[in-house]
Short mmCIF file of C-alpha atoms and ligand atoms in Angstrom, two decimals:
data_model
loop_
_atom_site.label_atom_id
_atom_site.label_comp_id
_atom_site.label_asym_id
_atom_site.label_seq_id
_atom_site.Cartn_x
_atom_site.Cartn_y
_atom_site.Cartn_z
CA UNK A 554 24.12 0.69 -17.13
CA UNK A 555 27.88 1.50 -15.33
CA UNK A 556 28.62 5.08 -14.78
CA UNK A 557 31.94 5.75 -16.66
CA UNK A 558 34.70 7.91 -14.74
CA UNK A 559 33.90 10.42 -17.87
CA UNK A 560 29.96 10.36 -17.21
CA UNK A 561 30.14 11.00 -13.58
CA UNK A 562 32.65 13.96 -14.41
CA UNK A 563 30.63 15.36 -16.49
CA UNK A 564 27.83 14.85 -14.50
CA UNK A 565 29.13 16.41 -11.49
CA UNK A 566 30.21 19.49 -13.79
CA UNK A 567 26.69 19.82 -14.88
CA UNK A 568 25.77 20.19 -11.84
CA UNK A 569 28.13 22.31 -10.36
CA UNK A 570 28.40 24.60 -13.59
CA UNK A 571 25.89 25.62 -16.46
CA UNK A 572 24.35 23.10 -18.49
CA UNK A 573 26.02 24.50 -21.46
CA UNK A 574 29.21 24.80 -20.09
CA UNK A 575 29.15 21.43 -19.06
CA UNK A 576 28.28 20.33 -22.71
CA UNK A 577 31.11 21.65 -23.96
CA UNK A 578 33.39 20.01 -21.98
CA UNK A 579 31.58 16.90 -22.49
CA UNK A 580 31.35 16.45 -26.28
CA UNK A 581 29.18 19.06 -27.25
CA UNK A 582 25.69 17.82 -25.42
CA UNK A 583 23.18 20.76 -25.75
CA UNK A 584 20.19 21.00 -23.18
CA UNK A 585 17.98 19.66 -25.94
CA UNK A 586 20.18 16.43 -25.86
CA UNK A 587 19.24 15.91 -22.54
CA UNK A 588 15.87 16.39 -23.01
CA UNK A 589 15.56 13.94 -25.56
CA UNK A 590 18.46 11.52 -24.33
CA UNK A 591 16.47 11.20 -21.18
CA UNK A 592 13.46 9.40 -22.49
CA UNK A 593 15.54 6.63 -23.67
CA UNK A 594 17.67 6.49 -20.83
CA UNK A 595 14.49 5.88 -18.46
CA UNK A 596 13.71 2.95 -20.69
CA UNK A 597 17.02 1.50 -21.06
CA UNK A 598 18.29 -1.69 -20.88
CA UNK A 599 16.82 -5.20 -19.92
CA UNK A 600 15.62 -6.17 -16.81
CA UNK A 601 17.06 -9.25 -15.10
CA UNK A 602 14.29 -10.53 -12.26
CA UNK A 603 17.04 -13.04 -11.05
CA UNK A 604 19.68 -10.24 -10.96
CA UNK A 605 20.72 -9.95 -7.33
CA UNK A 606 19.97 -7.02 -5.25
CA UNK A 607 23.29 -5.08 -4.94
CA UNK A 608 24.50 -3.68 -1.82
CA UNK A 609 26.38 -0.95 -1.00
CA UNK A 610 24.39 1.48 -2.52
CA UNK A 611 23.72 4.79 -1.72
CA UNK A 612 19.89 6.24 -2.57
CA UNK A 613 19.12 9.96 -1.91
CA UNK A 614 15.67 11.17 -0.48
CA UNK A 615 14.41 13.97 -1.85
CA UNK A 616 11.09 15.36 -0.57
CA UNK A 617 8.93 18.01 -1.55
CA UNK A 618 9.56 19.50 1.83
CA UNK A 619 11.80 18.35 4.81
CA UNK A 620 10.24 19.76 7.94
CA UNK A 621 7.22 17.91 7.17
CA UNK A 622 5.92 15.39 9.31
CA UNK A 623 4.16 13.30 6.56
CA UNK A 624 7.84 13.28 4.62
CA UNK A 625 9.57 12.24 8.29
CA UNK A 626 7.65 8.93 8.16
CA UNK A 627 7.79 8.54 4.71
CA UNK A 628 11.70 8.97 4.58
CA UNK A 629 12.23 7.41 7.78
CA UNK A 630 10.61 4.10 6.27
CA UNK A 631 13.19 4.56 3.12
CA UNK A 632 15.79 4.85 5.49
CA UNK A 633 15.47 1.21 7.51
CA UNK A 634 14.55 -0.01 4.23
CA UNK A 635 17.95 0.85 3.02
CA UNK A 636 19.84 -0.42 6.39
CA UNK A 637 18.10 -3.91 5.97
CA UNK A 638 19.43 -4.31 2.26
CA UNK A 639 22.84 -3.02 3.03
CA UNK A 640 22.48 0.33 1.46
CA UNK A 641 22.90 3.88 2.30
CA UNK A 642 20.65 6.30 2.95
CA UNK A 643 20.58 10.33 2.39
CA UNK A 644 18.10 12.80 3.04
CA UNK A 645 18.07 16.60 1.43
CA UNK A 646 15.53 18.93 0.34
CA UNK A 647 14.14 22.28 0.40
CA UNK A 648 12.05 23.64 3.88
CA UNK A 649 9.05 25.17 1.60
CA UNK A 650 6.91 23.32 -0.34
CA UNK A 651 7.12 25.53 -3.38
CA UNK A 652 10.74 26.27 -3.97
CA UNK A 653 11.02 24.57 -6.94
CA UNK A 654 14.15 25.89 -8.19
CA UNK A 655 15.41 24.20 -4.49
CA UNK A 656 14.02 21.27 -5.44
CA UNK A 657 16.63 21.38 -8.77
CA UNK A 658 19.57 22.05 -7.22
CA UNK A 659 19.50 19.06 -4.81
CA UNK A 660 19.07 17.09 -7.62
CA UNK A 661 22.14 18.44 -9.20
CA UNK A 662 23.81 17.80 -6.18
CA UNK A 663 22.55 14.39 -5.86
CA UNK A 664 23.65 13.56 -8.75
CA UNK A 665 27.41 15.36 -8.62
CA UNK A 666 27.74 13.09 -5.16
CA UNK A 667 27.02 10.57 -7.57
CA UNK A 668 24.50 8.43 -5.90
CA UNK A 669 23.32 5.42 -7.40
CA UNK A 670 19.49 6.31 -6.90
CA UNK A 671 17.47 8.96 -5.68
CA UNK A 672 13.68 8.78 -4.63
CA UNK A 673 11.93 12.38 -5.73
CA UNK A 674 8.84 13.67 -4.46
CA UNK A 675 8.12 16.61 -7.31
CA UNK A 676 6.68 20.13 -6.00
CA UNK A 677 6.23 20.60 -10.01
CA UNK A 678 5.93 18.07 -12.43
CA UNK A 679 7.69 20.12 -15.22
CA UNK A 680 10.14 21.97 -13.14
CA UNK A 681 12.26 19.37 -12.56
CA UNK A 682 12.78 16.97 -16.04
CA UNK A 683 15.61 18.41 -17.28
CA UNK A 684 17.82 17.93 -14.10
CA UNK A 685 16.24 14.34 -14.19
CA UNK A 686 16.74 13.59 -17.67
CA UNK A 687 20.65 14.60 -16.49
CA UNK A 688 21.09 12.36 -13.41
CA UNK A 689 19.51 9.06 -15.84
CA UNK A 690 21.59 10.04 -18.40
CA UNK A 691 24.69 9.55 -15.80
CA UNK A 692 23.26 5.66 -14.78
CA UNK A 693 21.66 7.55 -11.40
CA UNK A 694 18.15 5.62 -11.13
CA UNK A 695 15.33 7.94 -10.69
CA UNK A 696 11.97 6.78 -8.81
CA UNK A 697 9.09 9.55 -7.61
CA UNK A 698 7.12 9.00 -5.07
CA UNK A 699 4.13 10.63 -3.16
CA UNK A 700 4.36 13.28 -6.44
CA UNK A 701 5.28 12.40 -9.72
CA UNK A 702 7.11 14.61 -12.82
CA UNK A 703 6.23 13.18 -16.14
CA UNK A 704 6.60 9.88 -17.11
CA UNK A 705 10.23 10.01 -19.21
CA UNK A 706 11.54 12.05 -17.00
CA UNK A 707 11.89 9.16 -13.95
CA UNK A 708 12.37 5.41 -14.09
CA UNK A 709 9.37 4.71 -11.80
CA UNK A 710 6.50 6.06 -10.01
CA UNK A 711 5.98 4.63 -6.18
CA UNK A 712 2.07 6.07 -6.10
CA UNK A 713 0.48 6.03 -2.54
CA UNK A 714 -2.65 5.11 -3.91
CA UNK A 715 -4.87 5.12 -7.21
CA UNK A 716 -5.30 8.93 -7.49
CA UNK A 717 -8.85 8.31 -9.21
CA UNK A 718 -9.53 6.78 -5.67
CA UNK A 719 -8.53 9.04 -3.49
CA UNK A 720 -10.19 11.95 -5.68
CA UNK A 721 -13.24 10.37 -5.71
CA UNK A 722 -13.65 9.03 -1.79
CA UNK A 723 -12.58 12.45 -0.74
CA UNK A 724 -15.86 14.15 -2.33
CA UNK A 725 -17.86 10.58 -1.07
CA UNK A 726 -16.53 11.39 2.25
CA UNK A 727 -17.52 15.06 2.40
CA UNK A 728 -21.02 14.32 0.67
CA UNK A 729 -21.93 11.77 3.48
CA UNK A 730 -21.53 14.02 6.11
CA UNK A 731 -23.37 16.85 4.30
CA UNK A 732 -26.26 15.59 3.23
CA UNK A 733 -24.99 15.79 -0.68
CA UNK A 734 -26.38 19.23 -0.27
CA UNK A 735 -24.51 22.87 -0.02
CA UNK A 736 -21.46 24.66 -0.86
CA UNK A 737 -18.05 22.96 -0.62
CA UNK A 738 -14.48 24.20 -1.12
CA UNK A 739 -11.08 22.50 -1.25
CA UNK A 740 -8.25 23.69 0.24
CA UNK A 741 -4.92 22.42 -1.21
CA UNK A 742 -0.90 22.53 -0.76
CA UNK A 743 1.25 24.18 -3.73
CA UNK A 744 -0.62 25.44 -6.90
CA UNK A 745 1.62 23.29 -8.97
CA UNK A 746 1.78 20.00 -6.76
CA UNK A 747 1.72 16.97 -9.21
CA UNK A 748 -0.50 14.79 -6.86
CA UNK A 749 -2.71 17.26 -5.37
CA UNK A 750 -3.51 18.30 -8.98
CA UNK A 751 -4.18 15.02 -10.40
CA UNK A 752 -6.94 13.97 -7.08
CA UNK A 753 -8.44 17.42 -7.54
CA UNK A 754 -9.25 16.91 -11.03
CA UNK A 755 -10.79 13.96 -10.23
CA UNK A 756 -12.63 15.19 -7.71
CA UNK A 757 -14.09 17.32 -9.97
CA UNK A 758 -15.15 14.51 -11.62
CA UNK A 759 -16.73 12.83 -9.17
CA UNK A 760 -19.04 15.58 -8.57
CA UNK A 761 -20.12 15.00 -12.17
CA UNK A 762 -22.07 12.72 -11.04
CA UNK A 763 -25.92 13.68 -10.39
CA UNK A 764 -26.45 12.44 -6.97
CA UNK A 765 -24.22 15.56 -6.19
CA UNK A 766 -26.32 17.94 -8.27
CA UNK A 767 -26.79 20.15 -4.66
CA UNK A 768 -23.23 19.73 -4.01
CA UNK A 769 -21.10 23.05 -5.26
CA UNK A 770 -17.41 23.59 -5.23
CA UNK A 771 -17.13 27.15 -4.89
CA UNK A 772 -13.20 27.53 -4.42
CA UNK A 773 -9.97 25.69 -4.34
CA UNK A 774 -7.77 27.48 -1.84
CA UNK A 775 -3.92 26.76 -1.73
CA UNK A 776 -2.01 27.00 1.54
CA UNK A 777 1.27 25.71 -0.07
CA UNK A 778 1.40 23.07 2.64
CA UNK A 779 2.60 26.18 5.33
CA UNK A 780 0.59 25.91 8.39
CA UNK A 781 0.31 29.31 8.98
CA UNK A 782 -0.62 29.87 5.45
CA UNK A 783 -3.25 27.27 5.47
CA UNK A 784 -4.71 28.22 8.67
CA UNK A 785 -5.53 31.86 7.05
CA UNK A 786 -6.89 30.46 3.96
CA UNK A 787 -9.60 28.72 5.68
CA UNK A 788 -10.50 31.64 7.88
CA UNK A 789 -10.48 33.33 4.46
CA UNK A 790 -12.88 31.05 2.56
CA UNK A 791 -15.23 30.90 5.38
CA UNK A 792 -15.23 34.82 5.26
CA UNK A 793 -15.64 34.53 1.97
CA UNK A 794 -18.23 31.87 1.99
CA UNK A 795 -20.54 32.25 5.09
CA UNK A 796 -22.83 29.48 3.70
CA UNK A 797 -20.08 26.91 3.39
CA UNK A 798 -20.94 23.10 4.53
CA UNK A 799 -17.48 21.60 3.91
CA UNK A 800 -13.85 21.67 3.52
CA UNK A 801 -11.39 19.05 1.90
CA UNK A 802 -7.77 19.44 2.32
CA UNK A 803 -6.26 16.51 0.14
CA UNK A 804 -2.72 17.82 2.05
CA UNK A 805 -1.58 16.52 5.46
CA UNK A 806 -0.64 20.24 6.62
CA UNK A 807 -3.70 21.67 5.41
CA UNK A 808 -6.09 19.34 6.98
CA UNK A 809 -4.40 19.95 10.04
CA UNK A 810 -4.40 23.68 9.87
CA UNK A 811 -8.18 23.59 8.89
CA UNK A 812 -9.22 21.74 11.55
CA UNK A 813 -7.46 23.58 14.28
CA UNK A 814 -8.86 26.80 12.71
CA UNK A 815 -12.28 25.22 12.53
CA UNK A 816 -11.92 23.48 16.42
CA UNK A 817 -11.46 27.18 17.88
CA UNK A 818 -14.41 28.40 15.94
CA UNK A 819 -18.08 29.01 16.18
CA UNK A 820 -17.90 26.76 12.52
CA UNK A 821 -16.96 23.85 14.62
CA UNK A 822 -18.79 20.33 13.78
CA UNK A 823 -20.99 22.67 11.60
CA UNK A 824 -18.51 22.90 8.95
CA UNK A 825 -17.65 19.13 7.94
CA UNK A 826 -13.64 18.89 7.04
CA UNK A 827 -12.22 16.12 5.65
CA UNK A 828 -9.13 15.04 3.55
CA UNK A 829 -5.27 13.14 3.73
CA UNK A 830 -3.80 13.44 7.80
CA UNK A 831 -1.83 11.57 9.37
CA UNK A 832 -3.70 10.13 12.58
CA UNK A 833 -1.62 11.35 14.58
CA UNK A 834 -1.84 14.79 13.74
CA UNK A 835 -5.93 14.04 13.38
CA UNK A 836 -6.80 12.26 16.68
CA UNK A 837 -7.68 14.98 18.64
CA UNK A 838 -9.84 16.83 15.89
CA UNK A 839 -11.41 13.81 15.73
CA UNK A 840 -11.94 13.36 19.71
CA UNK A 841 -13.23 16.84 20.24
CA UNK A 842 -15.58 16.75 17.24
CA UNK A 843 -14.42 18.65 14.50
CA UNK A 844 -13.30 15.85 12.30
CA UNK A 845 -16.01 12.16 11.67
CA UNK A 846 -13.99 10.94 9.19
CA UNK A 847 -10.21 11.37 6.84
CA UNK A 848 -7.67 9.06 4.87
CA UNK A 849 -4.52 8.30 4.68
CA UNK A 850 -1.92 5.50 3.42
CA UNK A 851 1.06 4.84 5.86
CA UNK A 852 4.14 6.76 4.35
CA UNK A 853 6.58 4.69 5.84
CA UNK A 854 5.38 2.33 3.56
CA UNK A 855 5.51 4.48 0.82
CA UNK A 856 9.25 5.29 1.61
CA UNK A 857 9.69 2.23 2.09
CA UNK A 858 8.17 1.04 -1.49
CA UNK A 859 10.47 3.79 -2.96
CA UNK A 860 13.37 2.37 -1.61
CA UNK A 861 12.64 -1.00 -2.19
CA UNK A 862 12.07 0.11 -6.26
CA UNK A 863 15.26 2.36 -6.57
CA UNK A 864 17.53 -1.08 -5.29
CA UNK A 865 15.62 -2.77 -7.63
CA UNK A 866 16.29 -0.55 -9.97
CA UNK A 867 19.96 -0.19 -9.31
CA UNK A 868 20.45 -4.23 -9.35
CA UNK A 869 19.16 -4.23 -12.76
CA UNK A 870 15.85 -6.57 -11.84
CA UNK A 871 13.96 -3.91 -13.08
CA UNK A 872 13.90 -1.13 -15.52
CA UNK A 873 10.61 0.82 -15.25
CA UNK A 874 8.56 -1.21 -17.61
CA UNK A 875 4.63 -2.10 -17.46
CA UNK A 876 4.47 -5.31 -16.72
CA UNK A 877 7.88 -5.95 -14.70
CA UNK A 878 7.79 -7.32 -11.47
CA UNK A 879 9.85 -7.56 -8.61
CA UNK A 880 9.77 -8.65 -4.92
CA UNK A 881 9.47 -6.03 -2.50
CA UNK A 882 10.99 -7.74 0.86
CA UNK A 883 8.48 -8.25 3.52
CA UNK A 884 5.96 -5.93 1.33
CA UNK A 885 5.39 -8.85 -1.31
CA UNK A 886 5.45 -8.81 -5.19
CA UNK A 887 4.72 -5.60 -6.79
CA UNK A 888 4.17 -5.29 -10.57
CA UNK A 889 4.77 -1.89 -12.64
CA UNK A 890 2.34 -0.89 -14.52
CA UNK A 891 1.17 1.62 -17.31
CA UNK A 892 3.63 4.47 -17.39
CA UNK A 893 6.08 3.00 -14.59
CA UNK A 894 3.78 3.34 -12.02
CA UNK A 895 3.99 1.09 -8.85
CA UNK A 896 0.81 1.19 -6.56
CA UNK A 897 1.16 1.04 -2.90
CA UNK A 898 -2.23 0.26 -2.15
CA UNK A 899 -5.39 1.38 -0.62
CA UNK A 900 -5.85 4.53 2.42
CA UNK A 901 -7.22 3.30 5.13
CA UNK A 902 -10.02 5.71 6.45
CA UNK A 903 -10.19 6.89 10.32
CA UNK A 904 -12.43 7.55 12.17
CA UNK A 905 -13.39 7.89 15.98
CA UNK A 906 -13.58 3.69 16.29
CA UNK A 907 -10.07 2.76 14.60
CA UNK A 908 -8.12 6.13 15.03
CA UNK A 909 -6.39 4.63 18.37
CA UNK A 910 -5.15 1.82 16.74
CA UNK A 911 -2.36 3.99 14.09
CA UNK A 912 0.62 5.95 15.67
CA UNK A 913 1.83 7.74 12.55
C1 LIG B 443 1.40 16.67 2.35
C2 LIG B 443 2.16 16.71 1.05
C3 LIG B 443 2.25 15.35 0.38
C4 LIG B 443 0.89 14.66 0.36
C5 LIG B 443 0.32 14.57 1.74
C6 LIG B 443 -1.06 13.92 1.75
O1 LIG B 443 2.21 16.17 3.37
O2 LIG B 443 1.51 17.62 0.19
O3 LIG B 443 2.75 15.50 -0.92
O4 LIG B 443 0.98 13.38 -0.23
O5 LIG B 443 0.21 15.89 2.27
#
């Protein structure tokens, strides 16, 4: 789909202006239109796989939070990504992890600079649709990645990792190292964070399962991925809960935080933490005893995935669909399936004998 001179006007005025106002001037679209028009428009069109990749492009990064380490890598990788192909690179986004209504407004502007794709992690996966639905409906290309909104309200999904797996070796992780027996809590970025949500709930899951039946969660905890914040809510749940055996912190900020809480603590090695951290950030929890054992995928690769899918996109060799399938460069085939989601792969787990051999 080609943006018309008209489209990108109005898209830029949308963003710049009211919604409404912007509806008038543009023949009378409400809100609602949008809404609805931007289910279709995440759907539209055929793919070509033969289509060439275009270059030239320009793809905006927008993460959940910039000052974060985990969305460095990640964006970094989406940026040499986009060098290789001939395509630009931008990066903006909010410095907290739950300023959603931050999060909207760069997509607003991302789609008044008229870019040709943008790659969205979501702090909310409501909050944002309706400035989505409006940057589709102008031919911008919308992928998520790390943290998804709903399905019609992006073209893809570049997922880290099944979330039923990561849910589920999280608890398997923590249960090991307990004994399957004693109190557990999890402590978690933003309240509303798509992905956190999702491995949570299947966390829960897991501890369905009887061989757990010793095994209770007693709290999540949310430290909004803010170190400082994180670091008081796990002095706060073990105040709380004296008894506790373990902590997981599916959040690359709050594992950290945890474990230098727990490293400077009479908990330490006593209470077993585990979670998603970078190794870099890990390594010396894990030297000095406070961490056995955490996961992680690379996020590089993830931004690289992301902007591997939103060329794709752009080019036309793909539109979103299960089943499509396109070449990722050096990364290999990748095929989309249900709900436009594109799997990266499976974590790796660290530990004390392979931590040395990841710098990321
Ligand atoms: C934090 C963010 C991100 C998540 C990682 C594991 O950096 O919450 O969304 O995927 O942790």
């Amino acid at each position: 789909m080609r943006k018309s001179s008209l489209s990108r006007a109005c898209a830029a005025l949308a963003a710049v202006t009211s919604l409404a106002l912007a509806a008038t001037a543009c023949g009378g679209t409400t809100k609602e239109d949008v809404e609805n028009e931007g289910a279709s428009a995440a759907t539209a069109g055929k793919a070509d796989p033969n289509a060439e990749l275009k270059k030239g492009l320009t793809v905006g990064f927008l993460p959940k939070q910039v000052n974060n380490p985990y969305f460095t890598s990640a964006d970094k990788g989406g940026e040499a990504a986009l060098k290789e192909l001939g395509s630009s690179y931008k990066e903006v986004g909010p410095s907290s992890a739950t300023d959603t209504a931050g999060q909207v407004s760069y997509v607003n502007t991302l789609t008044q600079q008229q870019v040709d794709a943008m790659a969205v992690s979501a702090q909310d996966p409501g909050a944002l649709c309706t400035a989505l639905k409006q940057a589709m409906k102008n031919g911008v290309k919308v992928v998520t990645y790390d943290s998804d909104t709903k399905a019609d309200c992006r073209n893809a999904f570049v997922s880290q990792a099944s979330a039923e797996d990561l849910g589920r070796t999280e608890v398997q992780l923590l249960a090991e190292q307990i004994g399957y027996k004693g109190e557990i809590a999890i402590l978690s970025a933003a309240q509303t964070a798509t992905n956190q949500n999702v491995w949570i709930d299947f966390m829960k899951k897991e501890l369905k399962d009887p061989k757990y039946k010793d095994v209770k969660l007693v709290k999540v905890a949310y430290g909004d991925d803010d170190a400082q914040k994180s670091f008081q809510q796990t002095q706060g749940l073990l105040q709380e809960f004296p008894d506790l055996k373990g902590i997981i912190s599916p959040t690359t900020v709050g594992i950290k935080a945890a474990a230098q809480y727990l490293s400077g603590s009479k908990y330490k090695g006593k209470v077993r933490l585990t979670g998603l951290g970078t190794p870099n950030d890990m390594r010396k929890y894990v030297k000095n005893g406070t961490v056995e054992a955490f996961e992680l995928w690379d996020p590089a690769k993830l931004g690289e995935l992301a902007a591997r899918t939103a060329v794709a996109l752009a080019s036309g060799q793909i539109t979103g669909k299960e089943g499509e399938t396109f070449t990722a460069g050096g990364m290999g085939e990748y095929t989309i399936g249900e709900d436009g989601v594109i799997s990266l792969g499976k974590p790796t787990v660290f530990d004390a004998k392979n931590i040395d051999q990841f710098n990321f």
